[in-house]
Coordinates of C-alpha atoms in Angstrom, one line a residue:
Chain M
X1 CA 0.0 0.0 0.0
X2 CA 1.0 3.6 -1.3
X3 CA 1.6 5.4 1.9
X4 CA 3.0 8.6 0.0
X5 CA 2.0 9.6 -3.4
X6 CA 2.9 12.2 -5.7
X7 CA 1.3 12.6 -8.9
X8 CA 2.2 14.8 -11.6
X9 CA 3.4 17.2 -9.5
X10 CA 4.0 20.8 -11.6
X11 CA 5.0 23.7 -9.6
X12 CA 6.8 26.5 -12.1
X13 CA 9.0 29.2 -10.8
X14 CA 10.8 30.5 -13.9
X15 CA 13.4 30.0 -15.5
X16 CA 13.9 26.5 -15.6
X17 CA 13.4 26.7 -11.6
X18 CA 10.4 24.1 -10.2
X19 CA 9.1 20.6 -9.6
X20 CA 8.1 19.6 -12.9
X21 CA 5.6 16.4 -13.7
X22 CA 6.9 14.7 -10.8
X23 CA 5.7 11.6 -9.8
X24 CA 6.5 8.7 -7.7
X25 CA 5.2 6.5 -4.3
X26 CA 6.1 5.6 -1.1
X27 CA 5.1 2.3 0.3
X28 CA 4.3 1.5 3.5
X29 CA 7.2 0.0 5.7
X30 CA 9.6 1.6 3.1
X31 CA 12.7 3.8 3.2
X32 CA 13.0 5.7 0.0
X33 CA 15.8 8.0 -0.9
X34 CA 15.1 11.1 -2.6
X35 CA 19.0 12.5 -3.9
X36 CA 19.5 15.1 -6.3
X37 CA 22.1 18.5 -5.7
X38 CA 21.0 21.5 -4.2
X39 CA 18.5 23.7 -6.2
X40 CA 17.0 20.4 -7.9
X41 CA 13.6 21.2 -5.8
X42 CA 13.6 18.3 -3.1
X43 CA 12.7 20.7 -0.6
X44 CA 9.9 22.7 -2.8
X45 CA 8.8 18.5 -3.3
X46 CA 9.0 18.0 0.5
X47 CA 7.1 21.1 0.8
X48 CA 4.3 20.0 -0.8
X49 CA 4.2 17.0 1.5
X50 CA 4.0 18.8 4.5
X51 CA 1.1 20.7 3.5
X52 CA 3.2 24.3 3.0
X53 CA 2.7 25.0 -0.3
X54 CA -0.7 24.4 -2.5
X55 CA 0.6 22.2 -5.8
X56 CA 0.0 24.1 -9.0
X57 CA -1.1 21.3 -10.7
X58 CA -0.9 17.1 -9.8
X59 CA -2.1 15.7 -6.4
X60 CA 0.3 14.9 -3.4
X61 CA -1.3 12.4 -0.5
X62 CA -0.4 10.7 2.0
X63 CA -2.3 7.6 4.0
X64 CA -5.0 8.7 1.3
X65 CA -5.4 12.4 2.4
X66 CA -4.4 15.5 0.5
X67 CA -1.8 17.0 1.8
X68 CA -3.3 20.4 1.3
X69 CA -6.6 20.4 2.1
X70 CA -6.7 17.4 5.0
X71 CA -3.0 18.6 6.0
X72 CA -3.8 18.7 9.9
X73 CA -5.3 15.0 9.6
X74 CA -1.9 14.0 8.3
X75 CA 0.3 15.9 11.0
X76 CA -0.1 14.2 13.6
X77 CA 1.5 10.7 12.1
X78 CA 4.1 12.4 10.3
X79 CA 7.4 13.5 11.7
X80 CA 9.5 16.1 9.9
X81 CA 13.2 17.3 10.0
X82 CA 12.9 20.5 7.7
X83 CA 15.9 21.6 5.4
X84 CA 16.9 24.7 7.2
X85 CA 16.3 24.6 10.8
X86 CA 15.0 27.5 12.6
X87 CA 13.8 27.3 15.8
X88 CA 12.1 29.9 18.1
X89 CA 15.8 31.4 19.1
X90 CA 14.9 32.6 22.9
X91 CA 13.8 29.5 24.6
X92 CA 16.5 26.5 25.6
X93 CA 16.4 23.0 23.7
X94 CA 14.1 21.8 26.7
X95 CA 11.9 24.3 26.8
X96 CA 11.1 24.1 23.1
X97 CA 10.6 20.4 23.4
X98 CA 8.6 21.0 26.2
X99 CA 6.3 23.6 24.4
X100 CA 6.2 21.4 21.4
X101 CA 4.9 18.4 23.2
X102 CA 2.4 20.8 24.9
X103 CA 1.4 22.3 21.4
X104 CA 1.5 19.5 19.3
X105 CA -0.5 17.6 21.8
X106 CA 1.1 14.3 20.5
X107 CA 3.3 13.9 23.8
X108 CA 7.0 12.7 24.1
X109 CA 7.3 9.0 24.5
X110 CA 10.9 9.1 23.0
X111 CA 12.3 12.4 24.2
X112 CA 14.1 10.8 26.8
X113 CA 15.4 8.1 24.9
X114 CA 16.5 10.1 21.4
X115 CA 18.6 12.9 24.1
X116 CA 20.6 10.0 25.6
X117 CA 21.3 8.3 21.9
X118 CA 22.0 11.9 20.4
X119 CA 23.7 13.2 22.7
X120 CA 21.9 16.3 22.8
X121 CA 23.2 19.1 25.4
X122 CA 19.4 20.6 25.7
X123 CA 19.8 23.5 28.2
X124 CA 21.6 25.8 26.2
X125 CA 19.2 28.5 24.5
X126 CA 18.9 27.8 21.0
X127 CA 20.7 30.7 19.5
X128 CA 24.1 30.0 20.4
X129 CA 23.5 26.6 20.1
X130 CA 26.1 25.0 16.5
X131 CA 24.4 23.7 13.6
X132 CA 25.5 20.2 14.8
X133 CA 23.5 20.7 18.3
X134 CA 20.8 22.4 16.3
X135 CA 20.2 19.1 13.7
X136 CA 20.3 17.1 16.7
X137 CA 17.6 19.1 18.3
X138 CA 15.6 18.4 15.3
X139 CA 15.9 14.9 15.4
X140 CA 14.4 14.9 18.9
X141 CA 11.7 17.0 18.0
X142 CA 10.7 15.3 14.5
X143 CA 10.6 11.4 16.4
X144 CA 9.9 12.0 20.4
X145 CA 6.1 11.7 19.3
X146 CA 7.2 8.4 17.9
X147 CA 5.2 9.3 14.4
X148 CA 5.0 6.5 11.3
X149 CA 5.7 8.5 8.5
X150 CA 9.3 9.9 8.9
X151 CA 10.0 13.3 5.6
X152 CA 13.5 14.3 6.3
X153 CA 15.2 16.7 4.6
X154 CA 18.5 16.2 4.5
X155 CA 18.5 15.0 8.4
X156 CA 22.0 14.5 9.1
X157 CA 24.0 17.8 8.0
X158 CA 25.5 19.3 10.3
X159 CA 26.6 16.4 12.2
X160 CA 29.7 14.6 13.0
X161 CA 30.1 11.5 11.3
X162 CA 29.8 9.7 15.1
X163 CA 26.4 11.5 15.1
X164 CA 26.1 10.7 11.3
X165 CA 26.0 6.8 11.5
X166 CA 24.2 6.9 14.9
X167 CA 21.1 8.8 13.1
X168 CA 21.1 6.1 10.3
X169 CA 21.4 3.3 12.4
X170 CA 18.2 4.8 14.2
X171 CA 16.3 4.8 10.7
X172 CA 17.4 1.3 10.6
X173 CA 15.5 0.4 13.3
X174 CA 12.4 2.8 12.5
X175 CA 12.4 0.6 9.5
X176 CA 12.2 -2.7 11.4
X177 CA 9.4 -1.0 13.6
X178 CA 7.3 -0.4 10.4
X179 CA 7.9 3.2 9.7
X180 CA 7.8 4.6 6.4
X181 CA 10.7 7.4 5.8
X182 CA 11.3 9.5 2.7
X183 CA 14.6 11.3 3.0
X184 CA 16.2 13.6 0.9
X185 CA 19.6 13.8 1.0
X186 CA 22.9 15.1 -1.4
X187 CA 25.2 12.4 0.6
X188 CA 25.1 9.7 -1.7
X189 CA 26.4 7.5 1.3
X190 CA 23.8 8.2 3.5
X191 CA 20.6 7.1 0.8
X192 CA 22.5 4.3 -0.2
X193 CA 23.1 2.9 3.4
X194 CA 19.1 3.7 4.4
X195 CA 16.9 3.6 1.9
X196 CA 15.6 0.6 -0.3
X197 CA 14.7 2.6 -3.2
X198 CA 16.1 6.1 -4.6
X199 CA 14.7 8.6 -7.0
X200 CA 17.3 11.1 -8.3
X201 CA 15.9 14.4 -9.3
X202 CA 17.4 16.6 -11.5
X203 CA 16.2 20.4 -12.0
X204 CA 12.8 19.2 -10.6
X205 CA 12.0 15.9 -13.0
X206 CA 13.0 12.7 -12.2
X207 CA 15.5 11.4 -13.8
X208 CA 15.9 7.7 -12.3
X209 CA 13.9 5.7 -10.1
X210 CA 15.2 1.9 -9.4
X211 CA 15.9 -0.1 -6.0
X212 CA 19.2 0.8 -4.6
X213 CA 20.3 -2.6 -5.4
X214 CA 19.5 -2.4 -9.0
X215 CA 20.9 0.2 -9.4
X216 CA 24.2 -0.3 -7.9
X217 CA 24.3 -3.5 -10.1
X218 CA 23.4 -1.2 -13.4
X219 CA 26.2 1.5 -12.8
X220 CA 29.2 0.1 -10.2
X221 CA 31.5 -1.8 -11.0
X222 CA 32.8 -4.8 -8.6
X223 CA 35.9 -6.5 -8.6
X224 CA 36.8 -10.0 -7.3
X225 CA 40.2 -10.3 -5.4
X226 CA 41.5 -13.8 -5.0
X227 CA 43.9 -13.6 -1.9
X228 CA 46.4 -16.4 -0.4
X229 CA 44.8 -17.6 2.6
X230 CA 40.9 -17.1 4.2
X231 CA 43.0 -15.2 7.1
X232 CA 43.9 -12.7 5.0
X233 CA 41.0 -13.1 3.0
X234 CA 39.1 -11.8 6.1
X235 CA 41.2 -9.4 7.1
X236 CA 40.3 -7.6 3.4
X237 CA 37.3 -8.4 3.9
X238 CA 36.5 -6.5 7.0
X239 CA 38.7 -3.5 6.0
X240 CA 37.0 -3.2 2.4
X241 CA 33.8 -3.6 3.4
X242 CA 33.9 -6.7 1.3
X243 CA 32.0 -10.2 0.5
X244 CA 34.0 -13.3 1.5
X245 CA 33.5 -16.6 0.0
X246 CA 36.9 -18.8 0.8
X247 CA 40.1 -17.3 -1.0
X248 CA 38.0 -14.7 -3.0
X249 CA 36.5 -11.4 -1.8
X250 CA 34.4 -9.2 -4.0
X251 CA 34.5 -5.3 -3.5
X252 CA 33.0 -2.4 -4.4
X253 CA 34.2 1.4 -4.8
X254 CA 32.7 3.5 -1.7
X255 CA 31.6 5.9 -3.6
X256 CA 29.5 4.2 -6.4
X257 CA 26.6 6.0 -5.7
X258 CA 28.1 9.1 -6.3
X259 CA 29.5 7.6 -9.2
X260 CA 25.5 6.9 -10.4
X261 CA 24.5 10.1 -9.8
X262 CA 27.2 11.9 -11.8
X263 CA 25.8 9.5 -14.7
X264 CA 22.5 11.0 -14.7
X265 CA 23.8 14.5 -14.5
X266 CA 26.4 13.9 -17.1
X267 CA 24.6 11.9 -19.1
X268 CA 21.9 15.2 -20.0
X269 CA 24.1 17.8 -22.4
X270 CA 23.8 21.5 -20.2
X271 CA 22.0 23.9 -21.4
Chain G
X1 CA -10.7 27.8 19.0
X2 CA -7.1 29.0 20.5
X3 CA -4.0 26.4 20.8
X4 CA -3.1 27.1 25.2
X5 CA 0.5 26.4 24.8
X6 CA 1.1 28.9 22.0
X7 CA -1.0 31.3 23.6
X8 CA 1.0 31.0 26.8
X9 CA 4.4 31.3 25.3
X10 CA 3.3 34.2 23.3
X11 CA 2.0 35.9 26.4
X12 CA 5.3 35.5 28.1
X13 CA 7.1 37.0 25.1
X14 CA 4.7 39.9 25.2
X15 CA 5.0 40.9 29.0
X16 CA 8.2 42.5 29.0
X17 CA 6.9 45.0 26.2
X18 CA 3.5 45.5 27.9
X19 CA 5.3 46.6 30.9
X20 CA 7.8 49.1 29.3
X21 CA 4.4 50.2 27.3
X22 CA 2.4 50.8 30.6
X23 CA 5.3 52.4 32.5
X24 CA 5.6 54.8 29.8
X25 CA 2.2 55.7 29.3
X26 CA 1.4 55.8 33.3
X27 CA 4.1 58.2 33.4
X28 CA 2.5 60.6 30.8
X29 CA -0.9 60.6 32.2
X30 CA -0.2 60.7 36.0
X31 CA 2.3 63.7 35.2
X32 CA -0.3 65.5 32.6
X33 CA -3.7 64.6 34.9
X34 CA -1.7 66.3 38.2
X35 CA -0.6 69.2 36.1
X36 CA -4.4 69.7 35.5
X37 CA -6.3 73.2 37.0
X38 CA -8.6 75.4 35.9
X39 CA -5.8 78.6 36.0
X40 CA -3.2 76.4 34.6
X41 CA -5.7 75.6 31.3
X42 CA -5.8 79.3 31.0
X43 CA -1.6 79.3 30.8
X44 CA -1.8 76.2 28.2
X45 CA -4.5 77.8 26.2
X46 CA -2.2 80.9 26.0
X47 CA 0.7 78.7 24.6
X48 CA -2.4 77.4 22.1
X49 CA -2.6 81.2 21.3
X50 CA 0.8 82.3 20.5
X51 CA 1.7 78.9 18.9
X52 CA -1.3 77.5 17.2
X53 CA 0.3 75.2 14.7
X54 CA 2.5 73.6 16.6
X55 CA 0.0 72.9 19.5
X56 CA -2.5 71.7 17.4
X57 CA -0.7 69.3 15.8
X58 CA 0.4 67.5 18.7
X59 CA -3.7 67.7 19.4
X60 CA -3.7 70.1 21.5
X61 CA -6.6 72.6 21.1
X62 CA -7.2 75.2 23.3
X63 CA -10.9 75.9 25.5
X64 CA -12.4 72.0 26.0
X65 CA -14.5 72.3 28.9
X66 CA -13.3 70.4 32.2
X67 CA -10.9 67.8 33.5
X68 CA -12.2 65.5 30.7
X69 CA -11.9 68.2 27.8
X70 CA -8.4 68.8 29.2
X71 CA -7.5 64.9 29.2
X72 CA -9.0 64.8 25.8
X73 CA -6.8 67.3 24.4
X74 CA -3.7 66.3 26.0
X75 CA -3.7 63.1 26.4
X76 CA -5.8 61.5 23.5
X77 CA -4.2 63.8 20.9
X78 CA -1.0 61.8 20.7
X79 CA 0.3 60.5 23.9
X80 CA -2.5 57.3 23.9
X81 CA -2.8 56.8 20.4
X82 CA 1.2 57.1 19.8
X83 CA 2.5 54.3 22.2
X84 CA -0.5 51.6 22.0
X85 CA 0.1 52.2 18.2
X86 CA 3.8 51.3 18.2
X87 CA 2.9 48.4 20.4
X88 CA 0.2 47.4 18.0
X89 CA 3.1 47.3 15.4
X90 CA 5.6 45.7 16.7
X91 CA 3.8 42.5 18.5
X92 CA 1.9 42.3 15.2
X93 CA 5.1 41.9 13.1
X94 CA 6.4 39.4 15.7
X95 CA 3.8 36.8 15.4
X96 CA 3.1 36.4 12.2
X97 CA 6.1 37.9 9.4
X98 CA 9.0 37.2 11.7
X99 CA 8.2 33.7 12.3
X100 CA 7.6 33.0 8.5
X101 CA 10.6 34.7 7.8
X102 CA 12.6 33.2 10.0
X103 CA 11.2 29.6 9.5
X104 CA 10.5 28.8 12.5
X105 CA 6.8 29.0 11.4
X106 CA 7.8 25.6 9.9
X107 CA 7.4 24.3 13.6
X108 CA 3.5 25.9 14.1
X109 CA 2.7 24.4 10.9
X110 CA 4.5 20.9 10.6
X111 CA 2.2 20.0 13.8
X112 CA -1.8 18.7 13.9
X113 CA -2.7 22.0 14.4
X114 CA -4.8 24.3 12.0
X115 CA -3.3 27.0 10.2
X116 CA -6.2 29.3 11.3
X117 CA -5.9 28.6 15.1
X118 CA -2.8 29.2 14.9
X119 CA -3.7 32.8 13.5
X120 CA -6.5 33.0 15.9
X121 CA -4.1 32.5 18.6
X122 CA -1.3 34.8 17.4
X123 CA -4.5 37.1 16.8
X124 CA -5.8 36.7 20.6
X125 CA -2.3 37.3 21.9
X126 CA -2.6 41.3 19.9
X127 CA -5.9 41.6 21.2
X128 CA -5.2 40.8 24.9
X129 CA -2.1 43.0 24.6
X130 CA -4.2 46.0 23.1
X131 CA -7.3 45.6 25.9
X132 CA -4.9 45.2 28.6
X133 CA -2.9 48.6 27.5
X134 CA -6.5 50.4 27.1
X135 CA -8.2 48.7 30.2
X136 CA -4.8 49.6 32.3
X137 CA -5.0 53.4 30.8
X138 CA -8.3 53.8 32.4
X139 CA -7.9 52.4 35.6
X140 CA -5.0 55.0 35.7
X141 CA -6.9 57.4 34.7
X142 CA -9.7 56.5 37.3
X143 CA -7.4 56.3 39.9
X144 CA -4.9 59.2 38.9
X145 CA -8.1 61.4 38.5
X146 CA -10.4 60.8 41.6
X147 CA -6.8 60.6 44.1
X148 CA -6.4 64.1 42.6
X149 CA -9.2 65.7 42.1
X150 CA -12.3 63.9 43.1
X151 CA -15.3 64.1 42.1
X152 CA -14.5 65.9 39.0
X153 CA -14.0 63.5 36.5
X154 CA -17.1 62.0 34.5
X155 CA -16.4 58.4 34.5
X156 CA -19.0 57.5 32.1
X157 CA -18.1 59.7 29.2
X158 CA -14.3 58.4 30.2
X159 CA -15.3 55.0 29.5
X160 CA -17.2 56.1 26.3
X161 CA -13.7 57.9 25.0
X162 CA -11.9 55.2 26.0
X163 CA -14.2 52.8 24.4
X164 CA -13.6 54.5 21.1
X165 CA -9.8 54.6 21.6
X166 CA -10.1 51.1 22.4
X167 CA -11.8 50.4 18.9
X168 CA -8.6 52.7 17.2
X169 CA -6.2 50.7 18.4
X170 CA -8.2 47.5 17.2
X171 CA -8.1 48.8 14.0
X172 CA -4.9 49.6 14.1
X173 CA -3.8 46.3 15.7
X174 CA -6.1 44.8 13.1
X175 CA -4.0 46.5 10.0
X176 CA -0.6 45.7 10.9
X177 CA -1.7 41.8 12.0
X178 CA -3.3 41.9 7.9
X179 CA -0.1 42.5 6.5
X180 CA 1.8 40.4 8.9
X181 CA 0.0 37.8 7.5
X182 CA -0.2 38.7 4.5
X183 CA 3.5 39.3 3.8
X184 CA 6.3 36.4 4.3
X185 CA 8.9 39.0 4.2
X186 CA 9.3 41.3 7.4
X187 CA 10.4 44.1 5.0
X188 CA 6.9 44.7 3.4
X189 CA 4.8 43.5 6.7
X190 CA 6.6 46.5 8.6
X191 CA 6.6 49.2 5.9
X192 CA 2.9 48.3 4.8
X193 CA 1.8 47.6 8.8
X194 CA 3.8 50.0 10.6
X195 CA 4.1 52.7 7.6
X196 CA 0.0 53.2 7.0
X197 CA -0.8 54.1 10.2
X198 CA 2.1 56.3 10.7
X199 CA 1.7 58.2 7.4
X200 CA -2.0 58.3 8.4
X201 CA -1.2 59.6 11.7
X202 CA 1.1 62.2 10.2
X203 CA -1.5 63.1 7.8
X204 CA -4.0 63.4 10.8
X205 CA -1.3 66.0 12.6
X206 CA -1.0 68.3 9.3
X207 CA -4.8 68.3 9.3
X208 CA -5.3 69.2 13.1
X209 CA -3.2 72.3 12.0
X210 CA -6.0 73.7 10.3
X211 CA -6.5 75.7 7.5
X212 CA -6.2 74.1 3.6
X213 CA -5.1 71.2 5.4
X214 CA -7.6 70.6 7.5
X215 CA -9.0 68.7 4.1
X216 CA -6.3 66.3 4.9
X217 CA -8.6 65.0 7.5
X218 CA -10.8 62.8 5.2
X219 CA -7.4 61.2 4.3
X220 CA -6.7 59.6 7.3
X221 CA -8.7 56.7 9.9
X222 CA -7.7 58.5 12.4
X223 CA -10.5 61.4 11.7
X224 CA -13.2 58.3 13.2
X225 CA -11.6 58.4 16.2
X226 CA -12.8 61.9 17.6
X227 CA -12.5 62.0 21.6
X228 CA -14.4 65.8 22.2
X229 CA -17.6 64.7 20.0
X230 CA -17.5 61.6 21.9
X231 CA -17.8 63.5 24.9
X232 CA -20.5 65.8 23.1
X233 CA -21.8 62.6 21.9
X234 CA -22.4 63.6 18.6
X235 CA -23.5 60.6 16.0
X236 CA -21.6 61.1 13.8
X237 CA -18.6 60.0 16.4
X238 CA -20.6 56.8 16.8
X239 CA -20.3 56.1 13.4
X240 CA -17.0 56.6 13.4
X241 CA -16.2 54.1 16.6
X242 CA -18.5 52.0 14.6
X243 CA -16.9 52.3 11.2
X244 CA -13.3 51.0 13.2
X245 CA -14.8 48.1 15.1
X246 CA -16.4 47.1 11.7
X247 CA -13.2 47.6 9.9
X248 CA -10.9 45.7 12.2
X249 CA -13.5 42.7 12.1
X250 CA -13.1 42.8 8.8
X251 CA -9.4 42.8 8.7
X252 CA -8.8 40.4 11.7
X253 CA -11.0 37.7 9.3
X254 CA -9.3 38.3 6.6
X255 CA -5.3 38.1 7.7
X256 CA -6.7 34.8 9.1
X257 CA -8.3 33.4 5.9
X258 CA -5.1 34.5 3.9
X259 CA -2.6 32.8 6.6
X260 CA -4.4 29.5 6.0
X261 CA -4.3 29.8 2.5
X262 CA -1.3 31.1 1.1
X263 CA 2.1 29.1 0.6
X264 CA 4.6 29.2 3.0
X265 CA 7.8 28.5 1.3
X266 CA 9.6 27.4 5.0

């Protein structure tokens, strides 16, 4: 079942700027990856989804409901780590959790449990919190009312590659609990570590939609090492991030993801 | 209809300015009530005399009957429009434009709550801010009056004129929370909020001068608000207080219905 849906979304600022005919679904139980450099419209997309902005043309849902006109019916199962994070700058990290809990009306199950995993320092007032403290703060306040439909907009920058693997072993285990996540994301790594299935957008159109998998299979290449003894064998293994089997071990450039993506961009002639 | 937690953190924002608001004012009319006696009207009126213009755009016009008449002309000319005003402006700006602008609307909005109780909500916070300065002004006044000079203030027609100056600054209030939400860009919200009723107000000073400009007067809301007819109870000041509660009705249900409708791009 089609949890999120977007169907030939059209949303034109000028000059080539926009979401354009966009369409594709999110499943329920399913991490999808949304990738595409900045200014390709994932946010504008996102944007849509949270009920900000009214599409031009198309129809955006989620669990069935528009996500403009039934927007506040959708809320309250949805979790949401925006882009740019902004946060009312006088009040301390607990006090804004505290007011959100209060004015969402949704509670705090996890509060407790995401500030001990993140690490978050929550007395400080926001404003001089560092982006890092701030993303983290986000985190907390997109999952402590332990929603089912995780949009993230680019969740992790800002933080420390600790903090980085952390936050994506934590969709990991939203995904065993049933959640479904959309993220968008630049960090080729971080989509292709999460999510089962990717779109890459490009100036607001899709431009590839395939499971991770398959796609790794279309556009990296692998290489199979044969080494002298399964002690070794391991050893490459482990520090390649490899597949064993006896003397041989397959590998895989880190970046090949990246190296997709630069595909579809180079692929299209610039105009 | 309101959302209790916003409400409550907005309230404790707005304290701090309500205060310096009241102090300010307080100090005005306790200092211009005292200052109040029959011989001493005769001195001001003289001033009136040898410096019309001047006086008279400030409000100040010389022979109204009384302590009322006097507190009409020299408090109600500028000293309690001027300050509730830049209140108005200011804590309309704040709720609405800044937090769009600064994105942190994206938290109000990414939440199951309504778009429009969370304008009726900013909304209530202006309103309680704007009764509470008008309520507070005539207590003073009350007080500040009767501790002075008792028995010669008529209370009734004080709470007509403040009535009316109550339905001013709901206009007002009501104009700059319209372009607050109206605007996602602080820079148009304040010149289009704040600048209207100043240039209005400016217009209204040139007019109290007199003479050609006294045309000037249809140019301006502020002409609805007239205090000494109040006091005379003429009808056509009713229709004026009327004309202002009407209008900021009218713009209060509006800024709400455009703040649930328009894109926010945060």
């Amino acid at each position: 079942m089609a949890v999120i849906e977007i169907e030939n979304l059209t949303r034109d600022y000028g000059r080539g700027r926009g979401v354009f005919d966009l369409s594709f679904e999110v499943q329920a139980g399913e991490a999808f990856g949304f990738l595409g450099p900045n200014g390709a419209c994932k946010t504008t997309t996102i944007r849509h989804l949270m009920g900000f902005i009214k599409p031009k043309q198309g129809r955006v849902t989620i669990n069935g409901f528009d996500c403009w006109n039934d927007r506040v019916k959708i809320q309250s199962a949805v979790g949401y780590i925006p882009g740019e994070i902004a946060f009312f700058h006088d009040m301390t990290g607990a006090e804004y959790l505290r007011f959100l809990a209060k004015y969402r009306g949704t509670g705090n199950a996890k509060q407790a449990e995401l500030t001990e995993r993140f690490e978050l320092d929550d007395s400080s007032p926001i404003k001089k919190m560092s982006k890092g403290t701030k993303q983290k703060l986000g985190i907390v306040a997109a999952f402590m009312h332990n929603p089912n439909i995780l949009i993230l907009d680019e969740p992790s920058s800002g933080l420390d590659p600790l903090m980085q693997s952390r936050f994506i072993e934590w969709i990991d285990e939203e995904k065993k609990h049933g959640k479904t996540v959309l993220m968008s994301s630049h960090m080729f790594e971080e989509v292709e570590r999460t999510c089962h299935r990717i779109g890459i957008i490009r100036k607001g159109r899709l431009v590839a939609l395939d499971l991770a998998s398959s796609l790794q299979e279309k556009h990296a290449r692998t290489y199979t090492v044969t080494l002298e003894d399964e002690a070794s064998a391991a050893r490459f293994a482990a520090d390649f991030d490899g597949q064993q089997n006896g003397l041989q071990v397959t590998v895989r450039p880190k970046q090949s993801l990246e190296r997709i993506f630069l595909d579809y961009y180079e692929e299209v002639p610039r105009d | 209809m309101i959302n209790a937690a916003l409400y409550r953190r907005e309230l404790k924002k707005s304290w701090k300015t309500l205060l310096i608001f009241s102090l300010i004012s307080t100090l005005y009319v306790v200092i211009i009530i005292s200052m109040y006696d029959s011989a001493m009207q005769d001195t001001l009126d003289n001033f009136i005399h040898l410096m019309p213009g001047l006086m008279e755009a400030v409000g100040l016009r010389a022979g109204t009957k009384g302590l009322l008449g006097y507190m009409s002309s020299y408090l109600y000319g500028f000293i309690l429009i001027v300050f509730p005003m830049v209140f108005s402006m200011m804590t309309a700006n704040r709720l609405i434009a800044r937090y769009v602008e600064q994105g942190s609307m994206a938290s109000l909005v990414a939440a199951p709550v309504k778009r429009s109780k969370i304008a009726l909500t900013q909304m209530f916070t202006l309103l309680t801010g704007i009764i509470f300065l008008v309520v507070y002004i005539t207590l003073l006044e009350l007080v500040v009056a009767e501790s002075n000079f008792p028995g010669e203030l008529d209370r009734g027609k004080l709470l007509i004129m403040n009535g009316g100056l109550l339905a001013l600054h709901l206009f007002i209030g009501a104009l700059a929370f319209f372009f607050s939400c109206l605007f996602s860009d602080t820079k148009y919200s304040i010149a289009f909020g704040s600048g209207i009723p100043a240039v209005m107000f400016i217009i209204k000073m040139l007019a109290n001068v007199g003479g050609v400009a006294k045309n000037f007067k249809y140019a301006t809301f502020f002409s609805l608000y007239a205090p000494d007819d109040l006091i005379l109870q003429s009808s056509s000041a009713w229709w004026g207080i009327l004309a202002l509660a009407l209008g900021s009705v009218i713009l209060f249900i509006a800024a709400v219905g455009i703040f649930s409708r328009k894109d926010l791009h945060i």
